[in-house]
Coordinates of C-alpha atoms (C1' of nucleotides) in Angstrom, one line a residue:
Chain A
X1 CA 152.8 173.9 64.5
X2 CA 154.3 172.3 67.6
X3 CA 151.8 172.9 70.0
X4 CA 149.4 170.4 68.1
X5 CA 152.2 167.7 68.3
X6 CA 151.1 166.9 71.7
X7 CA 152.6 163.5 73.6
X8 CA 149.9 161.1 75.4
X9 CA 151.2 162.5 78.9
X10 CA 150.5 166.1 77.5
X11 CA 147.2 165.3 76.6
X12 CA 146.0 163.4 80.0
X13 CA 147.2 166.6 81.9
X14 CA 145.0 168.7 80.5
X15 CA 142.3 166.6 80.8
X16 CA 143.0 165.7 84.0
X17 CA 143.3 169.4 84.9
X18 CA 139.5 170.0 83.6
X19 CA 138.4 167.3 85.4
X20 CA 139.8 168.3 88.7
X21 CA 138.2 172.2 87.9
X22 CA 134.9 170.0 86.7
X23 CA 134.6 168.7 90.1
X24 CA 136.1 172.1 92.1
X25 CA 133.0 173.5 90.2
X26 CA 130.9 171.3 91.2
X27 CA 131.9 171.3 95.0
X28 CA 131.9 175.3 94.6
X29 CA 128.3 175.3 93.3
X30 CA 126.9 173.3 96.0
X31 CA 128.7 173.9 99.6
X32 CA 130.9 177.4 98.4
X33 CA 134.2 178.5 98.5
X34 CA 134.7 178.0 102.3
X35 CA 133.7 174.2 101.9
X36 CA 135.9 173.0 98.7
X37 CA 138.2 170.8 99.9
X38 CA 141.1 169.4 98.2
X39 CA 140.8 166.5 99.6
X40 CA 137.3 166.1 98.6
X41 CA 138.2 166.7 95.0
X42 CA 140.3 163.8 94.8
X43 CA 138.8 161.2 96.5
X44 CA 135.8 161.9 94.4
X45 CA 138.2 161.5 91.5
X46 CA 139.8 158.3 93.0
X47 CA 143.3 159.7 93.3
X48 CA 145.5 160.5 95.7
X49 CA 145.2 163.6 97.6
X50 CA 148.7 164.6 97.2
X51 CA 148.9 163.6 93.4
X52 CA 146.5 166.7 93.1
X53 CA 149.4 169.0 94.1
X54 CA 151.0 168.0 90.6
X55 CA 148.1 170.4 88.8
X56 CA 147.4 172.7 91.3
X57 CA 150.2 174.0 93.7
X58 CA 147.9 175.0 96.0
X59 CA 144.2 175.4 97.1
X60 CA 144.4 179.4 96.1
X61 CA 146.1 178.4 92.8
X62 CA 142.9 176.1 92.4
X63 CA 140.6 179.2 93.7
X64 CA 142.3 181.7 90.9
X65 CA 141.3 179.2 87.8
X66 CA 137.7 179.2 89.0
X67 CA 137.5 182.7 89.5
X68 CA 139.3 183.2 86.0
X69 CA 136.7 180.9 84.5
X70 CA 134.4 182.4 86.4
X71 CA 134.8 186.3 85.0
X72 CA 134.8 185.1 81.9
X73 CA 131.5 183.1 81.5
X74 CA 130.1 186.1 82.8
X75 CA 132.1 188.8 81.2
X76 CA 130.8 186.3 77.9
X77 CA 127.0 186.5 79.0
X78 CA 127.5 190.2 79.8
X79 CA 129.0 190.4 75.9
X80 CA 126.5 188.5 74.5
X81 CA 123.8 190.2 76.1
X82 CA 124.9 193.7 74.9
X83 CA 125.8 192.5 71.5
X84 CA 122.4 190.9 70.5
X85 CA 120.6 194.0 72.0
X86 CA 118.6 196.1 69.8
X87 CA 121.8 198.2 68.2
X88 CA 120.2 201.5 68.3
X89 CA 118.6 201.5 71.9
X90 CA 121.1 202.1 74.7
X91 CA 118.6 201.8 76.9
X92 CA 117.5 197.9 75.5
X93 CA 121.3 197.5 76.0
X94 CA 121.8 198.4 79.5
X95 CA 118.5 196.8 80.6
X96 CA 119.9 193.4 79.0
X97 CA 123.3 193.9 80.7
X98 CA 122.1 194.3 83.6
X99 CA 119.7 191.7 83.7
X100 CA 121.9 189.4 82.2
X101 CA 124.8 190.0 85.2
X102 CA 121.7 189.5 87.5
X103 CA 120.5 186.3 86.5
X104 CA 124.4 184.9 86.0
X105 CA 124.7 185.9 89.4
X106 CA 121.4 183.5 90.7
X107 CA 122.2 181.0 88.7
X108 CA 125.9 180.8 90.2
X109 CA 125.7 182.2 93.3
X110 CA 129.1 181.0 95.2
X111 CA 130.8 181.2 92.1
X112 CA 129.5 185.2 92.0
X113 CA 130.1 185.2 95.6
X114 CA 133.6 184.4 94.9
X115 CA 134.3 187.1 92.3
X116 CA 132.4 190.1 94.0
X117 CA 132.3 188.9 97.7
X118 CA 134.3 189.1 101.0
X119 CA 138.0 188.5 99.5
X120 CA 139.8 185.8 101.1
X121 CA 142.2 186.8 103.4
X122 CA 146.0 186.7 102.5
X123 CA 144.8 185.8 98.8
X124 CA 145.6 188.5 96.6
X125 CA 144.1 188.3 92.6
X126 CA 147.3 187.3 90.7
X127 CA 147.6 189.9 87.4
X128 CA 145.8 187.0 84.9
X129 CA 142.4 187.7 87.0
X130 CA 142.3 191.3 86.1
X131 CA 141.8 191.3 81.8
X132 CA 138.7 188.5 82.4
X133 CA 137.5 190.9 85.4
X134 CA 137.1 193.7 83.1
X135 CA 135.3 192.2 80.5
X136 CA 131.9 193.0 82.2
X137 CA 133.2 196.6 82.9
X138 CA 134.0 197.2 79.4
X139 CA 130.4 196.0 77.9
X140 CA 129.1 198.7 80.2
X141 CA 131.3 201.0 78.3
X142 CA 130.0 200.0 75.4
X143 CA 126.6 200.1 76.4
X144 CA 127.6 204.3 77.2
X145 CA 129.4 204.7 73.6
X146 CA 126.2 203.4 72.0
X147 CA 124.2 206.3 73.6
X148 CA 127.1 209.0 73.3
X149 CA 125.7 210.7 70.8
X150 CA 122.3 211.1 72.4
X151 CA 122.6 211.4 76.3
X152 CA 119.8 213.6 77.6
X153 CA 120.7 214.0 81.1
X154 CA 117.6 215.3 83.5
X155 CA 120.1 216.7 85.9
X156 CA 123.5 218.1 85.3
X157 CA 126.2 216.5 86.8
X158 CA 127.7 217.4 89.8
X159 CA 131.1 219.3 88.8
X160 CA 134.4 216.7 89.2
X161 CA 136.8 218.1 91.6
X162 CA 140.3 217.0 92.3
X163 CA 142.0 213.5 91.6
X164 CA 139.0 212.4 90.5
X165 CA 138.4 215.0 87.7
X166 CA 141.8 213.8 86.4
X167 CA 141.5 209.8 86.9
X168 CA 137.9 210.2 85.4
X169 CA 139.2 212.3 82.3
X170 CA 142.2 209.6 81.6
X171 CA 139.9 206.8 82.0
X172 CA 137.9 208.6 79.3
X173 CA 140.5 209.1 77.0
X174 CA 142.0 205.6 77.5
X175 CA 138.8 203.7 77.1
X176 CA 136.0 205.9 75.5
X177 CA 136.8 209.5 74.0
X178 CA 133.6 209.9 72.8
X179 CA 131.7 209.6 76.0
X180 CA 131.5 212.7 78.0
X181 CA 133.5 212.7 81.5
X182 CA 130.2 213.4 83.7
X183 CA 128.6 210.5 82.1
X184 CA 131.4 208.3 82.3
X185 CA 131.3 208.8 86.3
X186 CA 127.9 208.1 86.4
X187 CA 128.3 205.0 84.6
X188 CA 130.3 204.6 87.5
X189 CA 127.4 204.8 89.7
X190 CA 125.5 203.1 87.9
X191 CA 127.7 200.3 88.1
X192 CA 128.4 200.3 91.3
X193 CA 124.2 200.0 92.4
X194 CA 124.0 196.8 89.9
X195 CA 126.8 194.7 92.0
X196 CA 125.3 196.4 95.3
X197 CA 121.9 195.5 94.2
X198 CA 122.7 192.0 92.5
X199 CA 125.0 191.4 96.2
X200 CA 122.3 192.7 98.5
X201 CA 119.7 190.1 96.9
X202 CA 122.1 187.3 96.9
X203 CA 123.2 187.9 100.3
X204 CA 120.3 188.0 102.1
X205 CA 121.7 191.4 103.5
X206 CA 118.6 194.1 103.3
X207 CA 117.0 194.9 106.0
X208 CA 113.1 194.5 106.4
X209 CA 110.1 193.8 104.4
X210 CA 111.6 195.2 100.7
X211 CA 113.2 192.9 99.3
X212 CA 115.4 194.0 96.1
X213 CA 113.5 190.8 94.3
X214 CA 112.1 191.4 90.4
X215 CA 110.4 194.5 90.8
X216 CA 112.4 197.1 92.9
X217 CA 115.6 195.7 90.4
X218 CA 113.4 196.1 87.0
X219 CA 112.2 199.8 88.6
X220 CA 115.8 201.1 89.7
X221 CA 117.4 199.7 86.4
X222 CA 115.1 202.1 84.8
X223 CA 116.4 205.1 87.3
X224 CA 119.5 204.2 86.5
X225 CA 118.9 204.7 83.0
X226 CA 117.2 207.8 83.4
X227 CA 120.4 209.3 85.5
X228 CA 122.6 207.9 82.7
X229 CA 120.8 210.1 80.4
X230 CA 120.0 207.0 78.2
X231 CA 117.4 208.3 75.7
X232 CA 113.6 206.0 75.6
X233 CA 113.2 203.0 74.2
X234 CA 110.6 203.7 71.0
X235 CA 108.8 200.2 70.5
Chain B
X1 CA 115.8 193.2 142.3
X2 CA 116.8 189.8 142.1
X3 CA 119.3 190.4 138.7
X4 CA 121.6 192.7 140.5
X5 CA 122.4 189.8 143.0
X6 CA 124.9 187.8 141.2
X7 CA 127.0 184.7 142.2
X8 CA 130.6 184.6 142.3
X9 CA 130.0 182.4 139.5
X10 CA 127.8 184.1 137.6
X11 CA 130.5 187.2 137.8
X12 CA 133.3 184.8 136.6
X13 CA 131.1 183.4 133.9
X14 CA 130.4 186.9 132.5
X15 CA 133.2 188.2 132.7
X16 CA 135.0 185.3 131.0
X17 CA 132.4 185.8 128.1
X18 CA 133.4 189.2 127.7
X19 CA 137.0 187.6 128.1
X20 CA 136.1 185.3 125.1
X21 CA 134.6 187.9 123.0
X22 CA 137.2 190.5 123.6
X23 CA 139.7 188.3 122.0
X24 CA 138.0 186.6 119.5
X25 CA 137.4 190.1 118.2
X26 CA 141.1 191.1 118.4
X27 CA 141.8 188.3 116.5
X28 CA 139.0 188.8 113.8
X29 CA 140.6 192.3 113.3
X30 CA 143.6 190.9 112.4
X31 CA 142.9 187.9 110.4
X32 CA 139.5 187.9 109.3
X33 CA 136.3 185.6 110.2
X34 CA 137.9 182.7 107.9
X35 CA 140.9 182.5 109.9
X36 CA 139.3 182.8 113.6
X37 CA 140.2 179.7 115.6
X38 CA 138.3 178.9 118.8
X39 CA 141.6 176.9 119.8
X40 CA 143.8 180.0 119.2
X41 CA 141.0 181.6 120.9
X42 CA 141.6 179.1 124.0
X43 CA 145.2 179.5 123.9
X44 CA 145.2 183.2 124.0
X45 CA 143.4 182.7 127.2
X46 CA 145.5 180.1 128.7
X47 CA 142.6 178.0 129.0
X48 CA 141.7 174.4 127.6
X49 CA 139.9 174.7 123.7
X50 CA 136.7 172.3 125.3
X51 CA 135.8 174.5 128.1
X52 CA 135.7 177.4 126.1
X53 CA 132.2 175.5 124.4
X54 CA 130.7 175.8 127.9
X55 CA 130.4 179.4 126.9
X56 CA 129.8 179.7 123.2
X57 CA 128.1 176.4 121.7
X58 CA 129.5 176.6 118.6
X59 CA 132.1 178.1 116.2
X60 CA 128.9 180.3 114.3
X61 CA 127.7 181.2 118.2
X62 CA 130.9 183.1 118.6
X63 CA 130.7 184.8 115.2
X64 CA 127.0 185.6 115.5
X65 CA 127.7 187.5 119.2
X66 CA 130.3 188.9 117.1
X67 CA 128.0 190.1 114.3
X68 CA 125.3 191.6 117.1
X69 CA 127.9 193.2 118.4
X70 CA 129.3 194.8 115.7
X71 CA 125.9 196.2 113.9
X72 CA 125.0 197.6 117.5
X73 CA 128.6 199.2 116.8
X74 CA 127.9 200.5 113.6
X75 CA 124.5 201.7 114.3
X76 CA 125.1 203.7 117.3
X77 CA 128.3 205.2 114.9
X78 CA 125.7 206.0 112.7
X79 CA 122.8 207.7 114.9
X80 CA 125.3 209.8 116.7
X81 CA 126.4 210.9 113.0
X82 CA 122.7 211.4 112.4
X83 CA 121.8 213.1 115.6
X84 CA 124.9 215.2 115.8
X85 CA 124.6 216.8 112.5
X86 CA 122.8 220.0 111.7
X87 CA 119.0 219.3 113.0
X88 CA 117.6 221.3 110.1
X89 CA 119.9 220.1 107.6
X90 CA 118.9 216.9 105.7
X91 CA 121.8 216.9 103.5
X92 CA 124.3 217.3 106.1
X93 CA 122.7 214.7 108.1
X94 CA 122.8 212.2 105.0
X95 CA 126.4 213.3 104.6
X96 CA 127.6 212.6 107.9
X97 CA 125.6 209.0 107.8
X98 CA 127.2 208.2 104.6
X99 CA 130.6 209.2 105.9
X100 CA 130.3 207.4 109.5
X101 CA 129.6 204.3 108.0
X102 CA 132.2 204.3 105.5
X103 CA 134.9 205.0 108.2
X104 CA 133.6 202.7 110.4
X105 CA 133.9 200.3 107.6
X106 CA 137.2 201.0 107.0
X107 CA 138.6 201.2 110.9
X108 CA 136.9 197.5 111.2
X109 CA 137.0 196.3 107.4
X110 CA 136.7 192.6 108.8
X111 CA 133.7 193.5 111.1
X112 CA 132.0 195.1 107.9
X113 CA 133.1 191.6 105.7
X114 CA 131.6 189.8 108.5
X115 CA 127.7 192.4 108.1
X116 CA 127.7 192.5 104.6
X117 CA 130.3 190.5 102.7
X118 CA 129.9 186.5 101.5
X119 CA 127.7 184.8 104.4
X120 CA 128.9 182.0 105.6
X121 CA 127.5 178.9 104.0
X122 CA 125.1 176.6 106.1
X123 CA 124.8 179.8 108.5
X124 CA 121.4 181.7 109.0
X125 CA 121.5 184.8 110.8
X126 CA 119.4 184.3 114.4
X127 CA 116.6 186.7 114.9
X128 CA 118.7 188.1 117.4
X129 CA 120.7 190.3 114.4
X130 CA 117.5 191.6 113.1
X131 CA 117.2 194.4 115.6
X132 CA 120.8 195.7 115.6
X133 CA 120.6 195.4 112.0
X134 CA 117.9 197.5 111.9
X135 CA 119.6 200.4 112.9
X136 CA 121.6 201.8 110.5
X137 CA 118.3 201.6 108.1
X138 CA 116.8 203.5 110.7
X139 CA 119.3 206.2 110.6
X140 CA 118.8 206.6 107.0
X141 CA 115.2 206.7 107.5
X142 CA 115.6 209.6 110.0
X143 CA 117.2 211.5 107.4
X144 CA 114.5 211.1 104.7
X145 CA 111.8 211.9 107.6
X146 CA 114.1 215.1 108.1
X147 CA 113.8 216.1 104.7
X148 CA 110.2 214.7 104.1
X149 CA 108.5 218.4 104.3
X150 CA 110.8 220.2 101.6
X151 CA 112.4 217.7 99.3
X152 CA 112.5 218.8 95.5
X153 CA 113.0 216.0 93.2
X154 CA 114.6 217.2 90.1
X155 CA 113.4 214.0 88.5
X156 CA 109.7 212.8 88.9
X157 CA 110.1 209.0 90.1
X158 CA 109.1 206.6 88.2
X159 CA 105.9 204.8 88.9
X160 CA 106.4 201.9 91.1
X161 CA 104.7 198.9 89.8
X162 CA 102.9 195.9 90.9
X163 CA 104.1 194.5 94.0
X164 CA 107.0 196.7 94.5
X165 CA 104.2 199.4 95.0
X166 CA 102.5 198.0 97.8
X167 CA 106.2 196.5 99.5
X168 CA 107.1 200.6 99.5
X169 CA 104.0 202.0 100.6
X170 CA 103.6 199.5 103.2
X171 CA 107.3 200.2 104.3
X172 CA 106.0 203.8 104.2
X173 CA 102.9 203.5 106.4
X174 CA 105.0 201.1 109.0
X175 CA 107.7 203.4 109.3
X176 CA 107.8 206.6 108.2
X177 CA 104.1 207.8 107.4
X178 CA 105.4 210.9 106.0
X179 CA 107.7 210.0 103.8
X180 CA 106.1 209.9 100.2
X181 CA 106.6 206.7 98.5
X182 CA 108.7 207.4 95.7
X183 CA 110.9 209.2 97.9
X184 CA 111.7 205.9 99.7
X185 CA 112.2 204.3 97.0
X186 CA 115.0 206.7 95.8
X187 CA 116.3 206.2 99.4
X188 CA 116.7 202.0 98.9
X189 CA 118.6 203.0 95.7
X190 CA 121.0 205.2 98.1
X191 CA 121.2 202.7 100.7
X192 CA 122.2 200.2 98.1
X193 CA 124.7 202.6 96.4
X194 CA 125.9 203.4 99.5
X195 CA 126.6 199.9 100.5
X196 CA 127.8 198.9 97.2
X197 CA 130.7 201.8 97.2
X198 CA 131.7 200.8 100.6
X199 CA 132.2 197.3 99.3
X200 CA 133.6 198.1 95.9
X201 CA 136.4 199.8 98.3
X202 CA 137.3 197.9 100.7
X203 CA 136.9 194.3 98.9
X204 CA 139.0 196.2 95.8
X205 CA 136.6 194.9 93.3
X206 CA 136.4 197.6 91.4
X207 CA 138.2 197.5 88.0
X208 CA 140.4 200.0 86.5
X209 CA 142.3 202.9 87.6
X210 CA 139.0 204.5 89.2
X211 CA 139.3 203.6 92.7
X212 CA 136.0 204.4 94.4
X213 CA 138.3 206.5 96.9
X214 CA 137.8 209.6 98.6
X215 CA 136.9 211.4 96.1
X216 CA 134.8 209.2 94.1
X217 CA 133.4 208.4 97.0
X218 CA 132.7 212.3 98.4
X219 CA 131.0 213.4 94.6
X220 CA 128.6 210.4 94.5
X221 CA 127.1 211.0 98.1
X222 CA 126.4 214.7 96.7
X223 CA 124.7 212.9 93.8
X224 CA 123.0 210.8 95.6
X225 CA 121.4 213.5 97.9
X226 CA 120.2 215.2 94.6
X227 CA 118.6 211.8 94.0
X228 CA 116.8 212.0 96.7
X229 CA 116.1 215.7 96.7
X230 CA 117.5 216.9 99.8
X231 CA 117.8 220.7 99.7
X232 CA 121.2 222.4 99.6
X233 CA 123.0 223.3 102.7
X234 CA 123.0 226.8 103.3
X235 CA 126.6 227.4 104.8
Chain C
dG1 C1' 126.7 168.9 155.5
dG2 C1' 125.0 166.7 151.4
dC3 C1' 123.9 166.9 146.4
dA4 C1' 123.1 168.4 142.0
dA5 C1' 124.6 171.6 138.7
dA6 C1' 128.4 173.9 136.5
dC7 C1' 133.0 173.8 135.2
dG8 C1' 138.0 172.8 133.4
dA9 C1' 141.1 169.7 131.4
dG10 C1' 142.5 165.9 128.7
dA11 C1' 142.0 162.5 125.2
dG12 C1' 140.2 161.4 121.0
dC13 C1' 137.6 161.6 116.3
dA14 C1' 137.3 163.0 111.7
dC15 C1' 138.7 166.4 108.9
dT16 C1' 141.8 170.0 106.5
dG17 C1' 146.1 171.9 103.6
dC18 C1' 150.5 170.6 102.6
dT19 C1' 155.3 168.1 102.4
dC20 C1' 158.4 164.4 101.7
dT21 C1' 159.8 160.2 100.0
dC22 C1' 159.7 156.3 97.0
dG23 C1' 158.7 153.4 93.2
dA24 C1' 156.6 153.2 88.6
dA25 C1' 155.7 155.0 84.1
dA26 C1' 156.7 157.8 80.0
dG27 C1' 159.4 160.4 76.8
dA28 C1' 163.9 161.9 74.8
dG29 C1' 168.5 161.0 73.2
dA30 C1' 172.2 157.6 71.9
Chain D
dT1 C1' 166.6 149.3 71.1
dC2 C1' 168.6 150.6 75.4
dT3 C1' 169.5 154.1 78.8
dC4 C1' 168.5 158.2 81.6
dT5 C1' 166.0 161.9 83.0
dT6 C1' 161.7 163.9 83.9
dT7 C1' 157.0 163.3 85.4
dC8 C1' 153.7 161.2 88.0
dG9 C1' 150.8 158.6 91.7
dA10 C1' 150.5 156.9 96.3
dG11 C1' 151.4 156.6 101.0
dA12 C1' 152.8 158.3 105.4
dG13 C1' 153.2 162.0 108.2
dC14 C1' 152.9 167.0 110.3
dA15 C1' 150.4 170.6 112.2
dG16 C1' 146.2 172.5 112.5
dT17 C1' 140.9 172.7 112.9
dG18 C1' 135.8 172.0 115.1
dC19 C1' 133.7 169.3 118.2
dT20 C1' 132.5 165.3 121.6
dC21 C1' 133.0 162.5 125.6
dT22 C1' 134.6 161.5 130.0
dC23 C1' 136.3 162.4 134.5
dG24 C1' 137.5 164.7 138.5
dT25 C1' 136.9 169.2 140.8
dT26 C1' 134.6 173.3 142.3
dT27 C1' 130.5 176.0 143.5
dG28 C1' 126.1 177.3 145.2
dC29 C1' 121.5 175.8 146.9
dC30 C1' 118.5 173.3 150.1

DNA sequence: GGCAAACGAGAGCACTGCTCTCGAAAGAGA
DNA sequence: TCTCTTTCGAGAGCAGTGCTCTCGTTTGCC
């Protein structure tokens, strides 16, 4: 097909565009978001500051192919990690989701910092960001289809009220009909403690003496669980 | 006493701090901590951009009077929501803590970034923030102590384990002796929920139609108080 | 009144993102 | 093979940043 037939100026664009991300990466590992400097990126790669402007119209245009690359090594790990868990244990597969986010996030921290921290301001996530950026929402959804079939809730669900009754319902229907609308919202929950937990640790923003290290994440994983109505792991 | 007998300068210096601060923070509000400029600072004021370093050191000296002043903000939003609400009534109480914080987060969403979005890199908060910090914890802490002689967990708490054990019973014994263990455990997992849905909102992280809005927002508190096993109001 | 500390202003350094222009290289069509 | 258009790299330049240094002025204490 055409797009093999590619021309020697074709081919030293693209790699010239993964070796300006390679180094981005790199800058973003070690100094953050804040610090990546345009400039920085091409002297290191011995060309012209402006010349840089060929691949990437701008810093943010720069910023939006790390943070796409970004969501999808970790949608990828999150995949991977609920795909080679035991099939039958729901529980197995939400404890290696969420451990598997969790140690993404230490090893990478600015680049997880840059997905799931303080937006920058006047940048707003262009439409390609959002299918990578779901990736890791929809292996949580899969971890709640596993266990539809036997969720054993300890407490019944609050009753839905309102908009969010509906917007709960649709996203049910749209995404998984077999999983029951109360659990579905406390998937929601549940979701929302992992990135709180995961951004609390990584920012340094609890308060006092408890630090959410190994042991109070391992113990409210297996809350979570528990409210999720995931059945016991049988070993 | 000798304080209350202050030079001419020592009035102009204040006040000019207060000066300083006043629209550093107007400008934060509108643009965000990235975008705050010590020389737009200096121009607002009419005055040259060195002499404003007579007062605040450094770029991160401004933010981090900033920061104290903005948990002190939060936290006394968030012990007059405590203190205000229904003595006898821990799940009102938690209520009105969850819900001054989150519209205090959203009347100063940059303020909030600034507490508990992305830190900045190469900056480490002064002991000075530790205190202010401290105080919406604190509130939370009154709540649990509120409920600490009638809470019924529908779930029994998992054991905590190893050294999470002794971090939350140490907690316990430092801070609120009467407050069983488990308990504040459950209450870190609210704090963290409660942070993390707060974030979710106002960064927009959160994928999918669900927006963690009102409502989302509104049925998880009530979950979250079941968590904990705060009694029912009784209207 | 003298003197040291505090202060304001200006110039300057090294850096940033970004634009514009100009000459060289590469590919496509005749 | 020879044009002709597109693509590209480099340099200069603009407006902005945090921060430092110097220099003359003002202020308060002894």
């Amino acid at each position: 097909m055409a797009a093999a037939i590619r021309t020697a100026r074709e081919r030293a664009r693209e790699e010239l565009t993964r070796e300006i991300k390679k180094e981005a990466r790199r800058q973003l590992a070690e100094e953050g978001a804040q610090r990546l400097s345009l400039r920085a990126v091409a002297r290191e790669l011995g060309m012209a500051s402006s010349a840089l402007y060929r691949y990437f119209p701008s810093r943010d245009d720069l910023l939006t192919a790390l943070i796409i690359d970004a969501y999808n090594a970790l949608g990828e790990r999150a995949e991977h990690a609920v795909s080679t868990a035991p099939p039958g244990d729901p529980r197995a597969m939400w404890r290696a989701l969420s451990g598997a986010v969790r140690s993404w996030a230490q090893q990478h921290p600015h680049e997880y910092a840059l997905l799931y921290g303080t937006p920058v301001p006047g940048y707003a996530a262009p439409p390609e960001t959002v299918a990578p950026a779901a990736r890791v929402a929809l292996a949580l959804i899969e971890v709640l289809r596993a266990g539809a079939d036997r969720v054993e809730l300890a407490t019944p669900v609050r009753p839905l009220r309102g908009i969010l009754a509906e917007q709960v319902s649709a996203l049910a229907a749209q995404v998984a009909p077999e999983v029951n609308a109360g659990v579905l919202s406390r998937g929601l929950v549940a979701w929302t403690q992992l990135f709180g937990m995961i951004s609390f640790e990584l920012f340094g923003h609890l308060v006092g003496s408890v630090t959410p290290a190994d042991g109070f994440f391992a113990h409210t994983v297996e809350e979570m669980a528990d409210f999720l109505g995931l059945p016991e792991s049988t070993p």
